[in-house]
mmCIF file of N, CA and C in Angstrom:
data_model
loop_
_atom_site.group_PDB
_atom_site.id
_atom_site.type_symbol
_atom_site.label_atom_id
_atom_site.label_comp_id
_atom_site.label_asym_id
_atom_site.label_seq_id
_atom_site.Cartn_x
_atom_site.Cartn_y
_atom_site.Cartn_z
ATOM 1 N N GLN A 1 -7.525 -67.765 -30.766
ATOM 2 C CA GLN A 1 -7.300 -66.774 -31.813
ATOM 3 C C GLN A 1 -7.156 -65.373 -31.214
ATOM 4 N N LEU A 2 -7.910 -65.077 -30.174
ATOM 5 C CA LEU A 2 -7.808 -63.767 -29.530
ATOM 6 C C LEU A 2 -6.482 -63.606 -28.804
ATOM 7 N N LYS A 3 -5.926 -64.711 -28.274
ATOM 8 C CA LYS A 3 -4.660 -64.642 -27.539
ATOM 9 C C LYS A 3 -3.533 -64.179 -28.457
ATOM 10 N N GLY A 4 -3.536 -64.609 -29.722
ATOM 11 C CA GLY A 4 -2.502 -64.202 -30.667
ATOM 12 C C GLY A 4 -2.510 -62.701 -30.931
ATOM 13 N N LEU A 5 -3.651 -62.054 -30.759
ATOM 14 C CA LEU A 5 -3.777 -60.615 -30.954
ATOM 15 C C LEU A 5 -3.430 -59.827 -29.696
ATOM 16 N N GLY A 6 -3.228 -60.537 -28.589
ATOM 17 C CA GLY A 6 -2.980 -59.864 -27.321
ATOM 18 C C GLY A 6 -4.258 -59.414 -26.654
ATOM 19 N N VAL A 7 -5.372 -60.011 -27.038
ATOM 20 C CA VAL A 7 -6.675 -59.636 -26.503
ATOM 21 C C VAL A 7 -7.048 -60.590 -25.374
ATOM 22 N N VAL A 8 -7.428 -60.037 -24.231
ATOM 23 C CA VAL A 8 -7.881 -60.820 -23.086
ATOM 24 C C VAL A 8 -9.310 -60.388 -22.797
ATOM 25 N N VAL A 9 -10.238 -61.344 -22.821
ATOM 26 C CA VAL A 9 -11.645 -61.026 -22.582
ATOM 27 C C VAL A 9 -11.801 -60.447 -21.179
ATOM 28 N N GLY A 10 -12.492 -59.344 -21.080
ATOM 29 C CA GLY A 10 -12.705 -58.671 -19.804
ATOM 30 C C GLY A 10 -11.747 -57.518 -19.586
ATOM 31 N N LYS A 11 -10.732 -57.368 -20.422
ATOM 32 C CA LYS A 11 -9.751 -56.281 -20.306
ATOM 33 C C LYS A 11 -9.797 -55.431 -21.582
ATOM 34 N N PRO A 12 -9.341 -54.187 -21.523
ATOM 35 C CA PRO A 12 -9.358 -53.330 -22.720
ATOM 36 C C PRO A 12 -8.467 -53.884 -23.835
ATOM 37 N N LEU A 13 -8.737 -53.435 -25.046
ATOM 38 C CA LEU A 13 -7.942 -53.846 -26.200
ATOM 39 C C LEU A 13 -6.514 -53.323 -26.090
ATOM 40 N N PRO A 14 -5.546 -54.004 -26.715
ATOM 41 C CA PRO A 14 -4.159 -53.524 -26.679
ATOM 42 C C PRO A 14 -4.036 -52.137 -27.298
ATOM 43 N N GLN A 15 -3.156 -51.310 -26.742
ATOM 44 C CA GLN A 15 -2.918 -49.940 -27.190
ATOM 45 C C GLN A 15 -4.217 -49.135 -27.239
ATOM 46 N N LYS A 16 -5.141 -49.493 -26.393
ATOM 47 C CA LYS A 16 -6.465 -48.841 -26.322
ATOM 48 C C LYS A 16 -7.201 -48.896 -27.656
ATOM 49 N N GLY A 17 -6.930 -49.929 -28.427
ATOM 50 C CA GLY A 17 -7.614 -50.124 -29.694
ATOM 51 C C GLY A 17 -7.076 -49.283 -30.835
ATOM 52 N N ALA A 18 -5.980 -48.560 -30.588
ATOM 53 C CA ALA A 18 -5.438 -47.660 -31.607
ATOM 54 C C ALA A 18 -4.639 -48.427 -32.658
ATOM 55 N N CYS A 19 -4.516 -47.808 -33.823
ATOM 56 C CA CYS A 19 -3.667 -48.334 -34.885
ATOM 57 C C CYS A 19 -2.960 -47.151 -35.542
ATOM 58 N N ARG A 20 -2.219 -47.395 -36.590
ATOM 59 C CA ARG A 20 -1.494 -46.292 -37.222
ATOM 60 C C ARG A 20 -2.421 -45.356 -37.990
ATOM 61 N N HIS A 21 -3.657 -45.785 -38.262
ATOM 62 C CA HIS A 21 -4.615 -44.955 -38.999
ATOM 63 C C HIS A 21 -5.479 -44.106 -38.071
ATOM 64 N N PHE A 22 -5.755 -44.616 -36.876
ATOM 65 C CA PHE A 22 -6.623 -43.917 -35.924
ATOM 66 C C PHE A 22 -5.961 -43.891 -34.550
ATOM 67 N N LYS A 23 -5.944 -42.715 -33.921
ATOM 68 C CA LYS A 23 -5.332 -42.586 -32.598
ATOM 69 C C LYS A 23 -6.168 -43.256 -31.521
ATOM 70 N N HIS A 24 -7.481 -43.171 -31.665
ATOM 71 C CA HIS A 24 -8.400 -43.754 -30.690
ATOM 72 C C HIS A 24 -9.377 -44.660 -31.425
ATOM 73 N N SER A 25 -9.625 -45.807 -30.850
ATOM 74 C CA SER A 25 -10.607 -46.713 -31.435
ATOM 75 C C SER A 25 -11.419 -47.292 -30.296
ATOM 76 N N TYR A 26 -12.697 -47.325 -30.446
ATOM 77 C CA TYR A 26 -13.560 -47.831 -29.396
ATOM 78 C C TYR A 26 -13.972 -49.268 -29.659
ATOM 79 N N ARG A 27 -13.525 -49.826 -30.788
ATOM 80 C CA ARG A 27 -13.860 -51.211 -31.130
ATOM 81 C C ARG A 27 -12.905 -51.716 -32.211
ATOM 82 N N TRP A 28 -12.779 -53.028 -32.301
ATOM 83 C CA TRP A 28 -12.081 -53.671 -33.399
ATOM 84 C C TRP A 28 -13.130 -54.372 -34.246
ATOM 85 N N LEU A 29 -12.863 -54.498 -35.510
ATOM 86 C CA LEU A 29 -13.816 -55.091 -36.440
ATOM 87 C C LEU A 29 -13.356 -56.492 -36.847
ATOM 88 N N ARG A 30 -14.292 -57.445 -36.883
ATOM 89 C CA ARG A 30 -13.981 -58.797 -37.343
ATOM 90 C C ARG A 30 -14.608 -58.961 -38.731
ATOM 91 N N PHE A 31 -13.771 -59.374 -39.679
ATOM 92 C CA PHE A 31 -14.198 -59.502 -41.068
ATOM 93 C C PHE A 31 -14.512 -60.956 -41.395
ATOM 94 N N PRO A 32 -15.617 -61.219 -42.099
ATOM 95 C CA PRO A 32 -16.046 -62.593 -42.371
ATOM 96 C C PRO A 32 -15.151 -63.325 -43.382
ATOM 97 N N CYS A 33 -14.428 -62.585 -44.215
ATOM 98 C CA CYS A 33 -13.625 -63.237 -45.252
ATOM 99 C C CYS A 33 -12.460 -64.027 -44.665
ATOM 100 N N CYS A 34 -11.794 -63.471 -43.667
ATOM 101 C CA CYS A 34 -10.637 -64.138 -43.068
ATOM 102 C C CYS A 34 -10.874 -64.518 -41.611
ATOM 103 N N GLY A 35 -11.937 -63.986 -40.999
ATOM 104 C CA GLY A 35 -12.255 -64.305 -39.610
ATOM 105 C C GLY A 35 -11.349 -63.614 -38.608
ATOM 106 N N ARG A 36 -10.525 -62.681 -39.046
ATOM 107 C CA ARG A 36 -9.603 -61.986 -38.147
ATOM 108 C C ARG A 36 -10.160 -60.616 -37.769
ATOM 109 N N ALA A 37 -9.670 -60.100 -36.637
ATOM 110 C CA ALA A 37 -10.101 -58.795 -36.140
ATOM 111 C C ALA A 37 -9.013 -57.764 -36.402
ATOM 112 N N PHE A 38 -9.436 -56.569 -36.826
ATOM 113 C CA PHE A 38 -8.524 -55.467 -37.104
ATOM 114 C C PHE A 38 -9.085 -54.197 -36.496
ATOM 115 N N PRO A 39 -8.199 -53.238 -36.122
ATOM 116 C CA PRO A 39 -8.682 -51.977 -35.556
ATOM 117 C C PRO A 39 -9.502 -51.138 -36.531
ATOM 118 N N CYS A 40 -9.204 -51.240 -37.834
ATOM 119 C CA CYS A 40 -9.953 -50.457 -38.814
ATOM 120 C C CYS A 40 -9.938 -51.168 -40.162
ATOM 121 N N ALA A 41 -10.743 -50.675 -41.089
ATOM 122 C CA ALA A 41 -10.825 -51.282 -42.424
ATOM 123 C C ALA A 41 -9.518 -51.105 -43.196
ATOM 124 N N SER A 42 -8.778 -50.029 -42.943
ATOM 125 C CA SER A 42 -7.498 -49.810 -43.626
ATOM 126 C C SER A 42 -6.468 -50.854 -43.208
ATOM 127 N N CYS A 43 -6.474 -51.228 -41.942
ATOM 128 C CA CYS A 43 -5.568 -52.285 -41.474
ATOM 129 C C CYS A 43 -5.929 -53.609 -42.141
ATOM 130 N N HIS A 44 -7.216 -53.866 -42.332
ATOM 131 C CA HIS A 44 -7.653 -55.090 -43.003
ATOM 132 C C HIS A 44 -7.186 -55.090 -44.461
ATOM 133 N N GLU A 45 -7.296 -53.948 -45.125
ATOM 134 C CA GLU A 45 -6.856 -53.857 -46.508
ATOM 135 C C GLU A 45 -5.345 -54.060 -46.638
ATOM 136 N N ALA A 46 -4.591 -53.636 -45.631
ATOM 137 C CA ALA A 46 -3.137 -53.788 -45.650
ATOM 138 C C ALA A 46 -2.695 -55.201 -45.285
ATOM 139 N N SER A 47 -3.614 -56.030 -44.813
ATOM 140 C CA SER A 47 -3.255 -57.397 -44.420
ATOM 141 C C SER A 47 -3.116 -58.289 -45.649
ATOM 142 N N ASP A 48 -2.819 -59.566 -45.399
ATOM 143 C CA ASP A 48 -2.642 -60.524 -46.494
ATOM 144 C C ASP A 48 -3.949 -61.201 -46.899
ATOM 145 N N CYS A 49 -5.074 -60.683 -46.441
ATOM 146 C CA CYS A 49 -6.373 -61.257 -46.788
ATOM 147 C C CYS A 49 -6.676 -60.981 -48.268
ATOM 148 N N PRO A 50 -6.953 -62.021 -49.067
ATOM 149 C CA PRO A 50 -7.206 -61.795 -50.490
ATOM 150 C C PRO A 50 -8.511 -61.046 -50.781
ATOM 151 N N ALA A 51 -9.491 -61.126 -49.898
ATOM 152 C CA ALA A 51 -10.775 -60.464 -50.126
ATOM 153 C C ALA A 51 -10.790 -59.020 -49.620
ATOM 154 N N ALA A 52 -9.711 -58.580 -48.973
ATOM 155 C CA ALA A 52 -9.675 -57.231 -48.401
ATOM 156 C C ALA A 52 -9.775 -56.168 -49.484
ATOM 157 N N ALA A 53 -9.160 -56.406 -50.628
ATOM 158 C CA ALA A 53 -9.187 -55.420 -51.710
ATOM 159 C C ALA A 53 -10.576 -55.294 -52.336
ATOM 160 N N LEU A 54 -11.445 -56.268 -52.087
ATOM 161 C CA LEU A 54 -12.794 -56.237 -52.653
ATOM 162 C C LEU A 54 -13.745 -55.357 -51.849
ATOM 163 N N GLY A 55 -13.289 -54.868 -50.708
ATOM 164 C CA GLY A 55 -14.125 -53.993 -49.885
ATOM 165 C C GLY A 55 -15.132 -54.749 -49.036
ATOM 166 N N VAL A 56 -14.719 -55.842 -48.440
ATOM 167 C CA VAL A 56 -15.602 -56.641 -47.587
ATOM 168 C C VAL A 56 -15.908 -55.859 -46.314
ATOM 169 N N TRP A 57 -17.158 -55.885 -45.890
ATOM 170 C CA TRP A 57 -17.593 -55.175 -44.690
ATOM 171 C C TRP A 57 -17.520 -56.100 -43.479
ATOM 172 N N ALA A 58 -17.195 -55.539 -42.330
ATOM 173 C CA ALA A 58 -17.163 -56.308 -41.090
ATOM 174 C C ALA A 58 -18.585 -56.608 -40.633
ATOM 175 N N ASN A 59 -18.773 -57.808 -40.058
ATOM 176 C CA ASN A 59 -20.102 -58.139 -39.549
ATOM 177 C C ASN A 59 -20.111 -58.360 -38.041
ATOM 178 N N ARG A 60 -18.918 -58.375 -37.414
ATOM 179 C CA ARG A 60 -18.805 -58.525 -35.969
ATOM 180 C C ARG A 60 -17.769 -57.535 -35.468
ATOM 181 N N MET A 61 -17.794 -57.285 -34.173
ATOM 182 C CA MET A 61 -16.818 -56.362 -33.596
ATOM 183 C C MET A 61 -16.479 -56.765 -32.173
ATOM 184 N N LEU A 62 -15.322 -56.284 -31.723
ATOM 185 C CA LEU A 62 -14.883 -56.516 -30.355
ATOM 186 C C LEU A 62 -14.960 -55.194 -29.607
ATOM 187 N N CYS A 63 -15.527 -55.217 -28.430
ATOM 188 C CA CYS A 63 -15.667 -54.012 -27.609
ATOM 189 C C CYS A 63 -14.282 -53.547 -27.161
ATOM 190 N N GLY A 64 -14.035 -52.246 -27.206
ATOM 191 C CA GLY A 64 -12.748 -51.693 -26.813
ATOM 192 C C GLY A 64 -12.511 -51.700 -25.319
ATOM 193 N N LYS A 65 -13.556 -51.841 -24.520
ATOM 194 C CA LYS A 65 -13.406 -51.803 -23.062
ATOM 195 C C LYS A 65 -13.317 -53.191 -22.445
ATOM 196 N N CYS A 66 -14.160 -54.128 -22.920
ATOM 197 C CA CYS A 66 -14.177 -55.458 -22.298
ATOM 198 C C CYS A 66 -13.697 -56.568 -23.235
ATOM 199 N N SER A 67 -13.413 -56.241 -24.495
ATOM 200 C CA SER A 67 -12.898 -57.180 -25.500
ATOM 201 C C SER A 67 -13.847 -58.336 -25.790
ATOM 202 N N ARG A 68 -15.114 -58.153 -25.548
ATOM 203 C CA ARG A 68 -16.084 -59.201 -25.881
ATOM 204 C C ARG A 68 -16.622 -58.969 -27.284
ATOM 205 N N GLU A 69 -16.912 -60.052 -27.975
ATOM 206 C CA GLU A 69 -17.369 -59.967 -29.348
ATOM 207 C C GLU A 69 -18.892 -59.867 -29.408
ATOM 208 N N ALA A 70 -19.378 -59.065 -30.357
ATOM 209 C CA ALA A 70 -20.818 -58.888 -30.552
ATOM 210 C C ALA A 70 -21.064 -58.602 -32.029
ATOM 211 N N ALA A 71 -22.324 -58.633 -32.430
ATOM 212 C CA ALA A 71 -22.689 -58.291 -33.803
ATOM 213 C C ALA A 71 -22.411 -56.813 -34.039
ATOM 214 N N TYR A 72 -22.085 -56.457 -35.265
ATOM 215 C CA TYR A 72 -21.785 -55.072 -35.603
ATOM 216 C C TYR A 72 -23.017 -54.204 -35.357
ATOM 217 N N SER A 73 -22.830 -53.125 -34.584
ATOM 218 C CA SER A 73 -23.944 -52.257 -34.214
ATOM 219 C C SER A 73 -23.396 -50.949 -33.683
ATOM 220 N N ASP A 74 -24.220 -49.901 -33.676
ATOM 221 C CA ASP A 74 -23.847 -48.635 -33.055
ATOM 222 C C ASP A 74 -24.392 -48.528 -31.637
ATOM 223 N N LYS A 75 -25.079 -49.558 -31.192
ATOM 224 C CA LYS A 75 -25.625 -49.573 -29.838
ATOM 225 C C LYS A 75 -24.499 -49.855 -28.844
ATOM 226 N N PRO A 76 -24.650 -49.429 -27.582
ATOM 227 C CA PRO A 76 -23.618 -49.714 -26.573
ATOM 228 C C PRO A 76 -23.408 -51.210 -26.370
ATOM 229 N N CYS A 77 -22.243 -51.562 -25.844
ATOM 230 C CA CYS A 77 -21.888 -52.960 -25.579
ATOM 231 C C CYS A 77 -22.911 -53.591 -24.630
ATOM 232 N N GLU A 78 -23.323 -54.810 -24.948
ATOM 233 C CA GLU A 78 -24.309 -55.509 -24.125
ATOM 234 C C GLU A 78 -23.737 -55.926 -22.782
ATOM 235 N N HIS A 79 -22.407 -56.102 -22.697
ATOM 236 C CA HIS A 79 -21.780 -56.606 -21.477
ATOM 237 C C HIS A 79 -21.364 -55.495 -20.515
ATOM 238 N N CYS A 80 -20.723 -54.437 -21.058
ATOM 239 C CA CYS A 80 -20.190 -53.399 -20.167
ATOM 240 C C CYS A 80 -20.828 -52.025 -20.364
ATOM 241 N N GLY A 81 -21.627 -51.845 -21.419
ATOM 242 C CA GLY A 81 -22.298 -50.567 -21.663
ATOM 243 C C GLY A 81 -21.424 -49.529 -22.341
ATOM 244 N N ASN A 82 -20.232 -49.918 -22.797
ATOM 245 C CA ASN A 82 -19.324 -48.997 -23.477
ATOM 246 C C ASN A 82 -19.948 -48.511 -24.789
ATOM 247 N N THR A 83 -19.865 -47.205 -25.046
ATOM 248 C CA THR A 83 -20.380 -46.668 -26.304
ATOM 249 C C THR A 83 -19.243 -46.659 -27.319
ATOM 250 N N TYR A 84 -19.563 -46.934 -28.565
ATOM 251 C CA TYR A 84 -18.554 -47.051 -29.612
ATOM 252 C C TYR A 84 -18.299 -45.743 -30.338
ATOM 253 N N THR A 85 -19.103 -44.750 -30.081
ATOM 254 C CA THR A 85 -18.907 -43.445 -30.680
ATOM 255 C C THR A 85 -18.534 -42.461 -29.591
ATOM 256 N N LYS A 86 -17.919 -41.370 -29.982
ATOM 257 C CA LYS A 86 -17.545 -40.363 -29.002
ATOM 258 C C LYS A 86 -18.796 -39.747 -28.396
ATOM 259 N N PRO A 87 -18.772 -39.441 -27.104
ATOM 260 C CA PRO A 87 -19.939 -38.794 -26.505
ATOM 261 C C PRO A 87 -20.122 -37.403 -27.090
ATOM 262 N N SER A 88 -21.358 -37.021 -27.278
ATOM 263 C CA SER A 88 -21.652 -35.712 -27.838
ATOM 264 C C SER A 88 -22.318 -34.839 -26.783
ATOM 265 N N GLY A 89 -22.410 -33.556 -27.077
ATOM 266 C CA GLY A 89 -23.033 -32.629 -26.149
ATOM 267 C C GLY A 89 -24.516 -32.923 -25.984
ATOM 268 N N ALA A 90 -25.032 -32.607 -24.820
ATOM 269 C CA ALA A 90 -26.441 -32.892 -24.537
ATOM 270 C C ALA A 90 -27.374 -32.088 -25.428
ATOM 271 N N HIS A 91 -26.923 -30.880 -25.830
ATOM 272 C CA HIS A 91 -27.808 -30.050 -26.654
ATOM 273 C C HIS A 91 -27.876 -30.545 -28.096
ATOM 274 N N TRP A 92 -27.045 -31.520 -28.476
ATOM 275 C CA TRP A 92 -27.082 -32.052 -29.841
ATOM 276 C C TRP A 92 -27.966 -33.271 -29.948
ATOM 277 N N GLN A 93 -28.770 -33.556 -28.967
ATOM 278 C CA GLN A 93 -29.735 -34.661 -28.978
ATOM 279 C C GLN A 93 -29.075 -35.988 -29.318
ATOM 280 N N GLY A 94 -28.003 -36.296 -28.610
ATOM 281 C CA GLY A 94 -27.356 -37.584 -28.811
ATOM 282 C C GLY A 94 -26.629 -37.692 -30.131
ATOM 283 N N GLY A 95 -26.223 -36.583 -30.721
ATOM 284 C CA GLY A 95 -25.464 -36.633 -31.956
ATOM 285 C C GLY A 95 -26.304 -36.665 -33.208
ATOM 286 N N ASP A 96 -27.606 -36.464 -33.098
ATOM 287 C CA ASP A 96 -28.460 -36.477 -34.284
ATOM 288 C C ASP A 96 -28.237 -35.251 -35.160
ATOM 289 N N GLY A 97 -27.602 -34.216 -34.634
ATOM 290 C CA GLY A 97 -27.282 -33.045 -35.425
ATOM 291 C C GLY A 97 -28.331 -31.963 -35.380
ATOM 292 N N CYS A 98 -29.331 -32.090 -34.552
ATOM 293 C CA CYS A 98 -30.379 -31.075 -34.445
ATOM 294 C C CYS A 98 -30.294 -30.458 -33.055
ATOM 295 N N ARG A 99 -30.084 -29.161 -32.995
ATOM 296 C CA ARG A 99 -29.941 -28.506 -31.689
ATOM 297 C C ARG A 99 -31.265 -28.490 -30.927
ATOM 298 N N ASP A 100 -31.186 -28.859 -29.680
ATOM 299 C CA ASP A 100 -32.337 -28.766 -28.800
ATOM 300 C C ASP A 100 -32.238 -27.415 -28.107
ATOM 301 N N GLN A 101 -33.035 -26.451 -28.525
ATOM 302 C CA GLN A 101 -32.907 -25.099 -28.008
ATOM 303 C C GLN A 101 -33.273 -24.992 -26.532
ATOM 304 N N GLN A 102 -33.990 -25.955 -25.993
ATOM 305 C CA GLN A 102 -34.312 -25.926 -24.569
ATOM 306 C C GLN A 102 -33.069 -26.224 -23.732
ATOM 307 N N ARG A 103 -32.155 -27.049 -24.242
ATOM 308 C CA ARG A 103 -30.968 -27.457 -23.494
ATOM 309 C C ARG A 103 -29.770 -26.548 -23.719
ATOM 310 N N LEU A 104 -29.792 -25.697 -24.735
ATOM 311 C CA LEU A 104 -28.671 -24.813 -25.003
ATOM 312 C C LEU A 104 -28.475 -23.821 -23.866
ATOM 313 N N SER A 105 -27.259 -23.429 -23.652
ATOM 314 C CA SER A 105 -26.941 -22.430 -22.643
ATOM 315 C C SER A 105 -27.558 -21.095 -23.038
ATOM 316 N N THR A 106 -27.942 -20.296 -22.057
ATOM 317 C CA THR A 106 -28.525 -18.991 -22.356
ATOM 318 C C THR A 106 -27.468 -18.044 -22.915
ATOM 319 N N LYS A 107 -26.193 -18.372 -22.726
ATOM 320 C CA LYS A 107 -25.109 -17.562 -23.267
ATOM 321 C C LYS A 107 -24.868 -17.855 -24.744
ATOM 322 N N ASP A 108 -25.398 -18.942 -25.243
ATOM 323 C CA ASP A 108 -25.221 -19.318 -26.639
ATOM 324 C C ASP A 108 -26.187 -18.513 -27.502
ATOM 325 N N GLY A 109 -25.652 -17.716 -28.426
ATOM 326 C CA GLY A 109 -26.478 -16.857 -29.267
ATOM 327 C C GLY A 109 -27.424 -17.640 -30.159
ATOM 328 N N ARG A 110 -27.097 -18.906 -30.440
ATOM 329 C CA ARG A 110 -27.954 -19.704 -31.318
ATOM 330 C C ARG A 110 -29.222 -20.186 -30.628
ATOM 331 N N LYS A 111 -29.260 -20.054 -29.306
ATOM 332 C CA LYS A 111 -30.464 -20.468 -28.592
ATOM 333 C C LYS A 111 -31.659 -19.609 -29.003
ATOM 334 N N PHE A 112 -31.420 -18.326 -29.220
ATOM 335 C CA PHE A 112 -32.502 -17.405 -29.519
ATOM 336 C C PHE A 112 -32.498 -16.964 -30.981
ATOM 337 N N LYS A 113 -31.702 -17.613 -31.808
ATOM 338 C CA LYS A 113 -31.605 -17.225 -33.213
ATOM 339 C C LYS A 113 -32.960 -17.385 -33.900
ATOM 340 N N GLY A 114 -33.387 -16.353 -34.569
ATOM 341 C CA GLY A 114 -34.651 -16.413 -35.293
ATOM 342 C C GLY A 114 -35.869 -16.162 -34.428
ATOM 343 N N ALA A 115 -35.682 -15.800 -33.170
ATOM 344 C CA ALA A 115 -36.829 -15.567 -32.283
ATOM 345 C C ALA A 115 -36.593 -14.309 -31.462
ATOM 346 N N SER A 116 -37.656 -13.624 -31.128
ATOM 347 C CA SER A 116 -37.549 -12.455 -30.262
ATOM 348 C C SER A 116 -37.565 -12.933 -28.808
ATOM 349 N N ALA A 117 -37.490 -11.995 -27.869
ATOM 350 C CA ALA A 117 -37.466 -12.360 -26.450
ATOM 351 C C ALA A 117 -38.743 -13.081 -26.030
ATOM 352 N N SER A 118 -39.848 -12.781 -26.712
ATOM 353 C CA SER A 118 -41.110 -13.433 -26.353
ATOM 354 C C SER A 118 -41.249 -14.812 -27.006
ATOM 355 N N GLY A 119 -40.251 -15.204 -27.801
ATOM 356 C CA GLY A 119 -40.301 -16.520 -28.430
ATOM 357 C C GLY A 119 -40.916 -16.530 -29.812
ATOM 358 N N VAL A 120 -41.362 -15.351 -30.272
ATOM 359 C CA VAL A 120 -41.984 -15.245 -31.591
ATOM 360 C C VAL A 120 -40.879 -15.030 -32.621
ATOM 361 N N LYS A 121 -41.036 -15.598 -33.797
ATOM 362 C CA LYS A 121 -40.044 -15.424 -34.846
ATOM 363 C C LYS A 121 -39.908 -13.955 -35.220
ATOM 364 N N LYS A 122 -38.738 -13.586 -35.701
ATOM 365 C CA LYS A 122 -38.489 -12.200 -36.071
ATOM 366 C C LYS A 122 -39.356 -11.786 -37.255
ATOM 367 N N THR A 123 -39.397 -10.481 -37.479
ATOM 368 C CA THR A 123 -40.230 -9.951 -38.564
ATOM 369 C C THR A 123 -39.718 -10.411 -39.918
ATOM 370 N N VAL A 124 -40.609 -10.430 -40.878
ATOM 371 C CA VAL A 124 -40.284 -10.839 -42.233
ATOM 372 C C VAL A 124 -39.832 -9.610 -43.016
ATOM 373 N N SER A 125 -38.897 -9.783 -43.895
ATOM 374 C CA SER A 125 -38.367 -8.683 -44.692
ATOM 375 C C SER A 125 -39.464 -8.082 -45.569
ATOM 376 N N ALA A 126 -39.429 -6.751 -45.702
ATOM 377 C CA ALA A 126 -40.390 -6.044 -46.550
ATOM 378 C C ALA A 126 -39.773 -5.684 -47.894
ATOM 379 N N LYS A 127 -38.643 -6.311 -48.206
ATOM 380 C CA LYS A 127 -37.940 -5.988 -49.442
ATOM 381 C C LYS A 127 -38.791 -6.288 -50.676
ATOM 382 N N ALA A 128 -39.569 -7.345 -50.632
ATOM 383 C CA ALA A 128 -40.410 -7.705 -51.778
ATOM 384 C C ALA A 128 -41.413 -6.611 -52.098
ATOM 385 N N ALA A 129 -41.822 -5.833 -51.095
ATOM 386 C CA ALA A 129 -42.777 -4.743 -51.321
ATOM 387 C C ALA A 129 -42.083 -3.510 -51.888
ATOM 388 N N ARG A 130 -40.731 -3.452 -51.809
ATOM 389 C CA ARG A 130 -39.989 -2.284 -52.283
ATOM 390 C C ARG A 130 -39.362 -2.469 -53.648
ATOM 391 N N VAL A 131 -39.042 -3.713 -54.020
ATOM 392 C CA VAL A 131 -38.342 -3.951 -55.289
ATOM 393 C C VAL A 131 -39.131 -4.915 -56.156
ATOM 394 N N GLY A 132 -38.756 -5.002 -57.415
ATOM 395 C CA GLY A 132 -39.419 -5.922 -58.324
ATOM 396 C C GLY A 132 -40.743 -5.380 -58.815
ATOM 397 N N VAL A 133 -41.548 -6.242 -59.372
ATOM 398 C CA VAL A 133 -42.835 -5.859 -59.948
ATOM 399 C C VAL A 133 -43.762 -5.285 -58.877
ATOM 400 N N GLN A 134 -43.834 -5.971 -57.761
ATOM 401 C CA GLN A 134 -44.711 -5.509 -56.679
ATOM 402 C C GLN A 134 -44.236 -4.152 -56.157
ATOM 403 N N GLY A 135 -42.915 -3.953 -56.079
ATOM 404 C CA GLY A 135 -42.362 -2.691 -55.614
ATOM 405 C C GLY A 135 -42.713 -1.537 -56.538
ATOM 406 N N LYS A 136 -42.638 -1.792 -57.849
ATOM 407 C CA LYS A 136 -42.998 -0.755 -58.820
ATOM 408 C C LYS A 136 -44.467 -0.364 -58.686
ATOM 409 N N LYS A 137 -45.316 -1.367 -58.461
ATOM 410 C CA LYS A 137 -46.739 -1.091 -58.277
ATOM 411 C C LYS A 137 -46.962 -0.242 -57.023
ATOM 412 N N ASN A 138 -46.270 -0.599 -55.951
ATOM 413 C CA ASN A 138 -46.426 0.143 -54.695
ATOM 414 C C ASN A 138 -45.947 1.582 -54.833
ATOM 415 N N VAL A 139 -44.815 1.794 -55.539
ATOM 416 C CA VAL A 139 -44.293 3.147 -55.752
ATOM 417 C C VAL A 139 -45.285 3.957 -56.587
ATOM 418 N N ALA A 140 -45.849 3.343 -57.631
ATOM 419 C CA ALA A 140 -46.833 4.033 -58.476
ATOM 420 C C ALA A 140 -48.071 4.401 -57.673
ATOM 421 N N LEU A 141 -48.535 3.498 -56.798
ATOM 422 C CA LEU A 141 -49.698 3.790 -55.957
ATOM 423 C C LEU A 141 -49.407 4.935 -54.992
ATOM 424 N N LYS A 142 -48.191 4.979 -54.441
ATOM 425 C CA LYS A 142 -47.826 6.056 -53.527
ATOM 426 C C LYS A 142 -47.807 7.394 -54.249
ATOM 427 N N LYS A 143 -47.285 7.403 -55.476
ATOM 428 C CA LYS A 143 -47.257 8.641 -56.254
ATOM 429 C C LYS A 143 -48.665 9.122 -56.567
ATOM 430 N N LEU A 144 -49.540 8.184 -56.933
ATOM 431 C CA LEU A 144 -50.928 8.558 -57.231
ATOM 432 C C LEU A 144 -51.623 9.121 -55.991
ATOM 433 N N SER A 145 -51.420 8.476 -54.863
ATOM 434 C CA SER A 145 -52.082 8.952 -53.644
ATOM 435 C C SER A 145 -51.511 10.302 -53.210
ATOM 436 N N ALA A 146 -50.220 10.525 -53.462
ATOM 437 C CA ALA A 146 -49.615 11.817 -53.124
ATOM 438 C C ALA A 146 -50.144 12.926 -54.028
ATOM 439 N N GLU A 147 -50.352 12.607 -55.310
ATOM 440 C CA GLU A 147 -50.879 13.605 -56.247
ATOM 441 C C GLU A 147 -52.341 13.933 -55.959
ATOM 442 N N THR A 148 -53.126 12.926 -55.548
ATOM 443 C CA THR A 148 -54.544 13.184 -55.276
ATOM 444 C C THR A 148 -54.716 13.994 -53.988
ATOM 445 N N LYS A 149 -53.771 13.911 -53.091
ATOM 446 C CA LYS A 149 -53.854 14.666 -51.833
ATOM 447 C C LYS A 149 -53.579 16.146 -52.071
ATOM 448 N N ARG A 150 -52.860 16.497 -53.116
ATOM 449 C CA ARG A 150 -52.530 17.907 -53.393
ATOM 450 C C ARG A 150 -53.717 18.640 -53.797
#
């Protein structure tokens, strides 16, 4: 079945796993309804599979580097170690989306955002003491203290 797709185990996927929907693909997906492998879910929907329109999810995948089949996962390939997602910057903690300020470049302004040179957070705004109910009270107290000093 893999030979009909042009897939040879141990070699990369044809066209580097690309299809008309995605320029780069790091894996092909195998769908349980028809048992065939496709580069993406859109290619599966465009096929003649009757269950494709129902939104069937893939449960297996083929590695884009070694063409070996494995269970669907975001973990690297068990055979060759190929990662299925694009590599991310080291300061993004493996793509979790939280910046690691220890790893950020010192030239990056976000490394020190919200902190002074000593590492302490910046001062808190005193606007609440100037406006609103509390501000009116503070202004009245200042006027009283100024009048008593005269």
